[in-house]
mmCIF file of N, CA and C in Angstrom:
data_model
loop_
_atom_site.group_PDB
_atom_site.id
_atom_site.type_symbol
_atom_site.label_atom_id
_atom_site.label_comp_id
_atom_site.label_asym_id
_atom_site.label_seq_id
_atom_site.Cartn_x
_atom_site.Cartn_y
_atom_site.Cartn_z
ATOM 1 N N MET A 626 106.366 94.985 91.891
ATOM 2 C CA MET A 626 106.308 95.752 93.249
ATOM 3 C C MET A 626 106.311 97.075 93.659
ATOM 4 N N ALA A 627 106.706 97.902 92.247
ATOM 5 C CA ALA A 627 106.425 99.145 92.500
ATOM 6 C C ALA A 627 104.800 99.642 92.013
ATOM 7 N N ASP A 628 104.079 98.879 91.395
ATOM 8 C CA ASP A 628 102.837 99.215 91.151
ATOM 9 C C ASP A 628 102.030 99.268 92.456
ATOM 10 N N PHE A 629 102.528 97.437 93.238
ATOM 11 C CA PHE A 629 102.031 97.695 94.691
ATOM 12 C C PHE A 629 102.177 98.823 95.535
ATOM 13 N N LEU A 630 103.432 99.305 95.637
ATOM 14 C CA LEU A 630 104.061 100.378 96.282
ATOM 15 C C LEU A 630 103.117 101.680 96.029
ATOM 16 N N THR A 631 102.923 101.950 94.722
ATOM 17 C CA THR A 631 102.364 103.259 94.403
ATOM 18 C C THR A 631 100.407 103.161 94.633
ATOM 19 N N ALA A 632 100.177 102.032 94.847
ATOM 20 C CA ALA A 632 98.758 101.725 94.984
ATOM 21 C C ALA A 632 98.494 101.825 96.440
ATOM 22 N N ILE A 633 99.404 101.344 97.439
ATOM 23 C CA ILE A 633 99.270 101.473 98.721
ATOM 24 C C ILE A 633 99.686 103.004 99.310
ATOM 25 N N LEU A 634 100.563 103.780 98.640
ATOM 26 C CA LEU A 634 101.304 104.566 99.159
ATOM 27 C C LEU A 634 100.392 105.651 98.888
ATOM 28 N N ILE A 635 99.799 106.060 97.452
ATOM 29 C CA ILE A 635 99.433 107.477 96.935
ATOM 30 C C ILE A 635 98.217 107.123 96.245
ATOM 31 N N GLY A 636 97.188 107.710 96.800
ATOM 32 C CA GLY A 636 95.974 107.961 95.747
ATOM 33 C C GLY A 636 96.401 108.628 94.437
ATOM 34 N N SER A 637 95.121 108.724 93.902
ATOM 35 C CA SER A 637 95.093 109.190 92.466
ATOM 36 C C SER A 637 95.533 110.947 92.509
ATOM 37 N N LEU A 638 95.002 111.621 93.309
ATOM 38 C CA LEU A 638 95.450 112.815 93.630
ATOM 39 C C LEU A 638 96.893 113.049 93.788
ATOM 40 N N ALA A 639 97.452 112.491 94.865
ATOM 41 C CA ALA A 639 98.844 112.521 95.065
ATOM 42 C C ALA A 639 99.468 111.905 93.890
ATOM 43 N N GLN A 640 99.089 110.970 93.202
ATOM 44 C CA GLN A 640 99.910 110.372 91.830
ATOM 45 C C GLN A 640 100.004 111.820 90.983
ATOM 46 N N LYS A 641 98.832 112.470 90.627
ATOM 47 C CA LYS A 641 99.096 113.190 90.012
ATOM 48 C C LYS A 641 100.038 114.788 90.226
ATOM 49 N N PHE A 642 100.244 114.719 91.576
ATOM 50 C CA PHE A 642 101.250 115.828 92.111
ATOM 51 C C PHE A 642 102.460 115.054 91.875
ATOM 52 N N TYR A 643 102.726 113.923 92.049
ATOM 53 C CA TYR A 643 104.068 113.238 91.507
ATOM 54 C C TYR A 643 104.302 113.619 90.048
ATOM 55 N N ALA A 644 103.285 113.109 89.150
ATOM 56 C CA ALA A 644 103.967 113.635 87.978
ATOM 57 C C ALA A 644 103.934 114.933 87.582
ATOM 58 N N ASP A 645 103.473 115.745 88.336
ATOM 59 C CA ASP A 645 103.553 117.564 87.790
ATOM 60 C C ASP A 645 104.500 117.925 88.284
ATOM 61 N N TYR A 646 105.192 117.332 89.166
ATOM 62 C CA TYR A 646 106.510 117.706 89.879
ATOM 63 C C TYR A 646 107.773 116.759 89.613
ATOM 64 N N GLN A 647 107.613 115.542 89.137
ATOM 65 C CA GLN A 647 108.645 114.661 88.915
ATOM 66 C C GLN A 647 109.913 115.171 88.133
ATOM 67 N N HIS A 648 109.607 116.201 87.298
ATOM 68 C CA HIS A 648 110.728 116.838 86.566
ATOM 69 C C HIS A 648 111.587 117.512 87.524
ATOM 70 N N LEU A 649 111.185 117.965 88.691
ATOM 71 C CA LEU A 649 112.118 118.951 89.649
ATOM 72 C C LEU A 649 112.955 118.077 90.449
ATOM 73 N N ASP A 650 114.457 118.521 90.605
ATOM 74 C CA ASP A 650 115.415 117.734 91.388
ATOM 75 C C ASP A 650 115.091 117.880 92.748
ATOM 76 N N TRP A 651 115.477 117.220 93.530
ATOM 77 C CA TRP A 651 115.394 116.920 95.347
ATOM 78 C C TRP A 651 115.587 118.333 95.724
ATOM 79 N N HIS A 652 116.680 119.584 95.239
ATOM 80 C CA HIS A 652 116.825 120.580 96.050
ATOM 81 C C HIS A 652 115.804 121.462 95.662
ATOM 82 N N GLU A 653 115.183 121.503 94.460
ATOM 83 C CA GLU A 653 114.292 122.454 93.939
ATOM 84 C C GLU A 653 112.798 121.904 94.782
ATOM 85 N N LEU A 654 112.614 120.420 94.756
ATOM 86 C CA LEU A 654 111.594 120.395 95.583
ATOM 87 C C LEU A 654 111.616 120.704 97.215
ATOM 88 N N LEU A 655 112.670 120.348 97.866
ATOM 89 C CA LEU A 655 112.864 120.989 99.162
ATOM 90 C C LEU A 655 112.542 122.654 99.286
ATOM 91 N N THR A 656 113.467 123.518 98.346
ATOM 92 C CA THR A 656 113.236 124.842 98.597
ATOM 93 C C THR A 656 111.824 125.140 98.116
ATOM 94 N N GLY A 657 110.777 124.277 97.363
ATOM 95 C CA GLY A 657 109.613 124.947 97.367
ATOM 96 C C GLY A 657 108.819 124.509 98.341
ATOM 97 N N LEU A 658 109.052 123.163 99.009
ATOM 98 C CA LEU A 658 108.590 122.598 100.397
ATOM 99 C C LEU A 658 108.633 123.786 101.338
ATOM 100 N N ALA A 659 109.902 124.660 101.393
ATOM 101 C CA ALA A 659 110.532 125.273 102.455
ATOM 102 C C ALA A 659 109.263 126.847 102.335
ATOM 103 N N ALA A 660 109.527 127.313 101.023
ATOM 104 C CA ALA A 660 108.569 128.379 100.649
ATOM 105 C C ALA A 660 107.322 128.328 100.843
ATOM 106 N N THR A 661 106.822 127.373 100.622
ATOM 107 C CA THR A 661 105.023 126.911 101.049
ATOM 108 C C THR A 661 104.885 126.598 102.471
ATOM 109 N N ASN A 662 105.788 126.401 103.350
ATOM 110 C CA ASN A 662 105.631 126.128 104.498
ATOM 111 C C ASN A 662 105.942 127.535 105.301
ATOM 112 N N LEU A 663 106.775 128.264 104.662
ATOM 113 C CA LEU A 663 106.920 129.649 105.374
ATOM 114 C C LEU A 663 105.319 130.460 104.890
ATOM 115 N N ARG A 664 104.915 130.647 103.704
ATOM 116 C CA ARG A 664 103.517 131.166 103.217
ATOM 117 C C ARG A 664 102.517 130.699 104.186
ATOM 118 N N LEU A 665 102.420 129.220 104.620
ATOM 119 C CA LEU A 665 101.812 128.934 105.077
ATOM 120 C C LEU A 665 101.515 129.514 106.732
ATOM 121 N N VAL A 666 102.667 129.021 107.180
ATOM 122 C CA VAL A 666 102.689 129.834 108.518
ATOM 123 C C VAL A 666 102.530 131.417 108.842
ATOM 124 N N GLU A 667 103.019 132.008 107.993
ATOM 125 C CA GLU A 667 102.556 133.657 107.528
ATOM 126 C C GLU A 667 101.117 133.623 107.787
ATOM 127 N N THR A 668 100.318 132.863 106.886
ATOM 128 C CA THR A 668 99.023 132.879 106.709
ATOM 129 C C THR A 668 98.026 132.571 107.680
ATOM 130 N N ILE A 669 98.794 131.562 108.412
ATOM 131 C CA ILE A 669 98.099 131.250 109.888
ATOM 132 C C ILE A 669 98.259 132.024 111.215
ATOM 133 N N SER A 670 99.721 132.350 111.105
ATOM 134 C CA SER A 670 99.781 133.521 112.005
ATOM 135 C C SER A 670 99.358 134.759 112.244
ATOM 136 N N SER A 671 98.539 135.339 111.076
ATOM 137 C CA SER A 671 98.225 136.578 110.458
ATOM 138 C C SER A 671 96.779 136.328 110.964
ATOM 139 N N ARG A 672 96.111 135.229 111.373
ATOM 140 C CA ARG A 672 94.820 135.162 111.726
ATOM 141 C C ARG A 672 94.582 134.998 113.138
ATOM 142 N N THR A 673 93.275 135.226 113.376
ATOM 143 C CA THR A 673 93.312 135.098 115.183
ATOM 144 C C THR A 673 92.532 133.816 115.209
ATOM 145 N N ASN A 674 92.727 133.253 116.442
ATOM 146 C CA ASN A 674 91.956 132.040 116.688
ATOM 147 C C ASN A 674 90.739 131.903 116.431
ATOM 148 N N ASP A 675 89.924 132.954 116.684
ATOM 149 C CA ASP A 675 88.268 133.133 116.160
ATOM 150 C C ASP A 675 88.170 133.012 114.527
ATOM 151 N N GLU A 676 89.107 133.609 113.851
ATOM 152 C CA GLU A 676 89.252 133.599 112.630
ATOM 153 C C GLU A 676 89.410 131.954 112.096
ATOM 154 N N LEU A 677 90.241 131.313 112.614
ATOM 155 C CA LEU A 677 90.620 130.074 112.400
ATOM 156 C C LEU A 677 89.666 129.136 113.059
ATOM 157 N N TYR A 678 89.127 128.910 114.510
ATOM 158 C CA TYR A 678 88.160 128.468 114.428
ATOM 159 C C TYR A 678 86.882 128.526 115.197
ATOM 160 N N GLY A 679 86.851 129.717 114.869
ATOM 161 C CA GLY A 679 85.638 130.438 115.737
ATOM 162 C C GLY A 679 84.047 130.000 115.062
ATOM 163 N N HIS A 680 84.020 129.897 113.695
ATOM 164 C CA HIS A 680 82.772 129.501 112.804
ATOM 165 C C HIS A 680 83.239 129.015 111.536
ATOM 166 N N PRO A 681 82.217 128.021 111.290
ATOM 167 C CA PRO A 681 82.477 127.236 110.189
ATOM 168 C C PRO A 681 82.871 127.894 108.650
ATOM 169 N N TRP A 682 83.600 127.263 107.901
ATOM 170 C CA TRP A 682 84.074 128.398 107.045
ATOM 171 C C TRP A 682 83.725 127.746 105.795
ATOM 172 N N TYR A 683 83.883 126.106 105.381
ATOM 173 C CA TYR A 683 83.592 125.210 104.685
ATOM 174 C C TYR A 683 82.622 124.117 104.942
ATOM 175 N N GLY A 684 81.658 124.451 104.993
ATOM 176 C CA GLY A 684 80.349 123.566 105.399
ATOM 177 C C GLY A 684 80.340 123.611 106.734
ATOM 178 N N LYS A 685 80.336 122.640 107.664
ATOM 179 C CA LYS A 685 80.565 122.505 108.917
ATOM 180 C C LYS A 685 82.052 122.467 109.551
ATOM 181 N N TRP A 686 83.035 122.854 108.726
ATOM 182 C CA TRP A 686 84.609 122.877 109.229
ATOM 183 C C TRP A 686 84.962 124.139 108.980
ATOM 184 N N THR A 687 85.801 124.513 110.373
ATOM 185 C CA THR A 687 86.844 125.770 110.665
ATOM 186 C C THR A 687 87.706 125.703 109.686
ATOM 187 N N LYS A 688 87.947 127.050 109.402
ATOM 188 C CA LYS A 688 89.358 127.218 108.430
ATOM 189 C C LYS A 688 90.259 126.425 109.097
ATOM 190 N N GLY A 689 90.630 126.610 110.452
ATOM 191 C CA GLY A 689 91.659 125.990 110.943
ATOM 192 C C GLY A 689 91.736 124.497 110.678
ATOM 193 N N ARG A 690 90.749 123.917 110.786
ATOM 194 C CA ARG A 690 90.673 122.466 110.719
ATOM 195 C C ARG A 690 90.600 122.223 108.993
ATOM 196 N N MET A 691 90.445 122.994 108.143
ATOM 197 C CA MET A 691 90.414 122.592 106.808
ATOM 198 C C MET A 691 91.917 123.038 106.526
ATOM 199 N N ILE A 692 92.790 123.774 107.030
ATOM 200 C CA ILE A 692 94.203 123.811 106.871
ATOM 201 C C ILE A 692 94.706 122.707 107.281
ATOM 202 N N GLN A 693 94.508 122.005 108.361
ATOM 203 C CA GLN A 693 94.736 120.723 108.849
ATOM 204 C C GLN A 693 94.430 119.497 108.015
ATOM 205 N N PHE A 694 93.015 119.536 107.647
ATOM 206 C CA PHE A 694 93.137 118.487 106.660
ATOM 207 C C PHE A 694 94.211 118.617 105.341
ATOM 208 N N ASN A 695 94.343 119.419 105.270
ATOM 209 C CA ASN A 695 95.290 119.938 103.987
ATOM 210 C C ASN A 695 96.593 119.962 103.687
ATOM 211 N N THR A 696 97.104 119.874 104.957
ATOM 212 C CA THR A 696 98.467 119.979 105.377
ATOM 213 C C THR A 696 99.124 118.696 106.166
ATOM 214 N N SER A 697 98.633 118.568 107.580
ATOM 215 C CA SER A 697 99.511 117.993 108.207
ATOM 216 C C SER A 697 98.862 116.484 108.333
ATOM 217 N N SER A 698 97.317 116.529 107.856
ATOM 218 C CA SER A 698 96.700 115.078 107.736
ATOM 219 C C SER A 698 97.095 114.064 106.814
ATOM 220 N N PRO A 699 97.517 114.906 105.389
ATOM 221 C CA PRO A 699 98.189 113.899 104.260
ATOM 222 C C PRO A 699 99.449 112.913 104.773
ATOM 223 N N TYR A 700 100.122 113.694 105.525
ATOM 224 C CA TYR A 700 101.405 113.265 106.029
ATOM 225 C C TYR A 700 101.010 112.013 107.347
ATOM 226 N N ALA A 701 100.651 112.304 107.977
ATOM 227 C CA ALA A 701 100.047 111.484 108.981
ATOM 228 C C ALA A 701 99.536 110.259 108.354
ATOM 229 N N ASN A 702 98.525 110.147 107.134
ATOM 230 C CA ASN A 702 97.983 109.439 106.602
ATOM 231 C C ASN A 702 99.251 108.589 105.952
ATOM 232 N N ALA A 703 100.167 109.005 105.176
ATOM 233 C CA ALA A 703 101.280 108.661 104.256
ATOM 234 C C ALA A 703 102.008 108.189 105.179
ATOM 235 N N ARG A 704 102.569 108.470 106.570
ATOM 236 C CA ARG A 704 103.086 107.672 107.565
ATOM 237 C C ARG A 704 102.641 106.189 107.996
ATOM 238 N N VAL A 705 101.387 106.225 108.001
ATOM 239 C CA VAL A 705 100.543 105.019 108.477
ATOM 240 C C VAL A 705 100.875 104.013 106.907
ATOM 241 N N ARG A 706 100.388 104.670 105.840
ATOM 242 C CA ARG A 706 100.583 103.643 104.962
ATOM 243 C C ARG A 706 102.088 103.096 104.622
ATOM 244 N N ILE A 707 103.057 104.049 104.907
ATOM 245 C CA ILE A 707 104.609 103.730 104.728
ATOM 246 C C ILE A 707 104.760 102.468 105.729
ATOM 247 N N ARG A 708 104.457 102.720 106.941
ATOM 248 C CA ARG A 708 104.767 101.572 108.092
ATOM 249 C C ARG A 708 103.926 100.342 107.743
ATOM 250 N N LYS A 709 102.700 100.278 106.981
ATOM 251 C CA LYS A 709 102.113 99.017 106.693
ATOM 252 C C LYS A 709 102.876 98.460 105.579
ATOM 253 N N TRP A 710 103.427 99.010 104.408
ATOM 254 C CA TRP A 710 104.416 98.595 103.382
ATOM 255 C C TRP A 710 105.431 98.271 103.974
ATOM 256 N N LEU A 711 105.925 98.734 104.844
ATOM 257 C CA LEU A 711 107.546 97.847 105.795
ATOM 258 C C LEU A 711 107.395 97.010 106.067
ATOM 259 N N LYS A 712 106.094 97.041 106.794
ATOM 260 C CA LYS A 712 105.634 95.475 107.523
ATOM 261 C C LYS A 712 105.438 94.284 106.339
ATOM 262 N N VAL A 713 104.796 94.622 105.300
ATOM 263 C CA VAL A 713 104.563 93.908 104.142
ATOM 264 C C VAL A 713 106.170 93.339 103.295
ATOM 265 N N VAL A 714 107.168 94.289 103.041
ATOM 266 C CA VAL A 714 108.333 94.064 102.574
ATOM 267 C C VAL A 714 109.332 93.544 103.629
ATOM 268 N N SER A 715 109.155 93.633 104.773
ATOM 269 C CA SER A 715 110.309 92.875 105.803
ATOM 270 C C SER A 715 109.917 91.843 106.060
#
């Protein structure tokens, strides 16, 4: 069952992150998440809307869109996968 859960919930990049940080306890993970979140908010707040969305930054994507791809989108994806898994196990 654990292999099934892993396959559904996380891809290979996420599995690498999990392996890299598995030695940290819950408090250390939350502290790191809070610090990263603060840095991200500061980074975004220091830029204008034009800097974030006014022109392509990576290929056709704006800097703001790339930030979304790499921050909130993975959480939304995980939420969908967890809900699918819960339907399977319940």
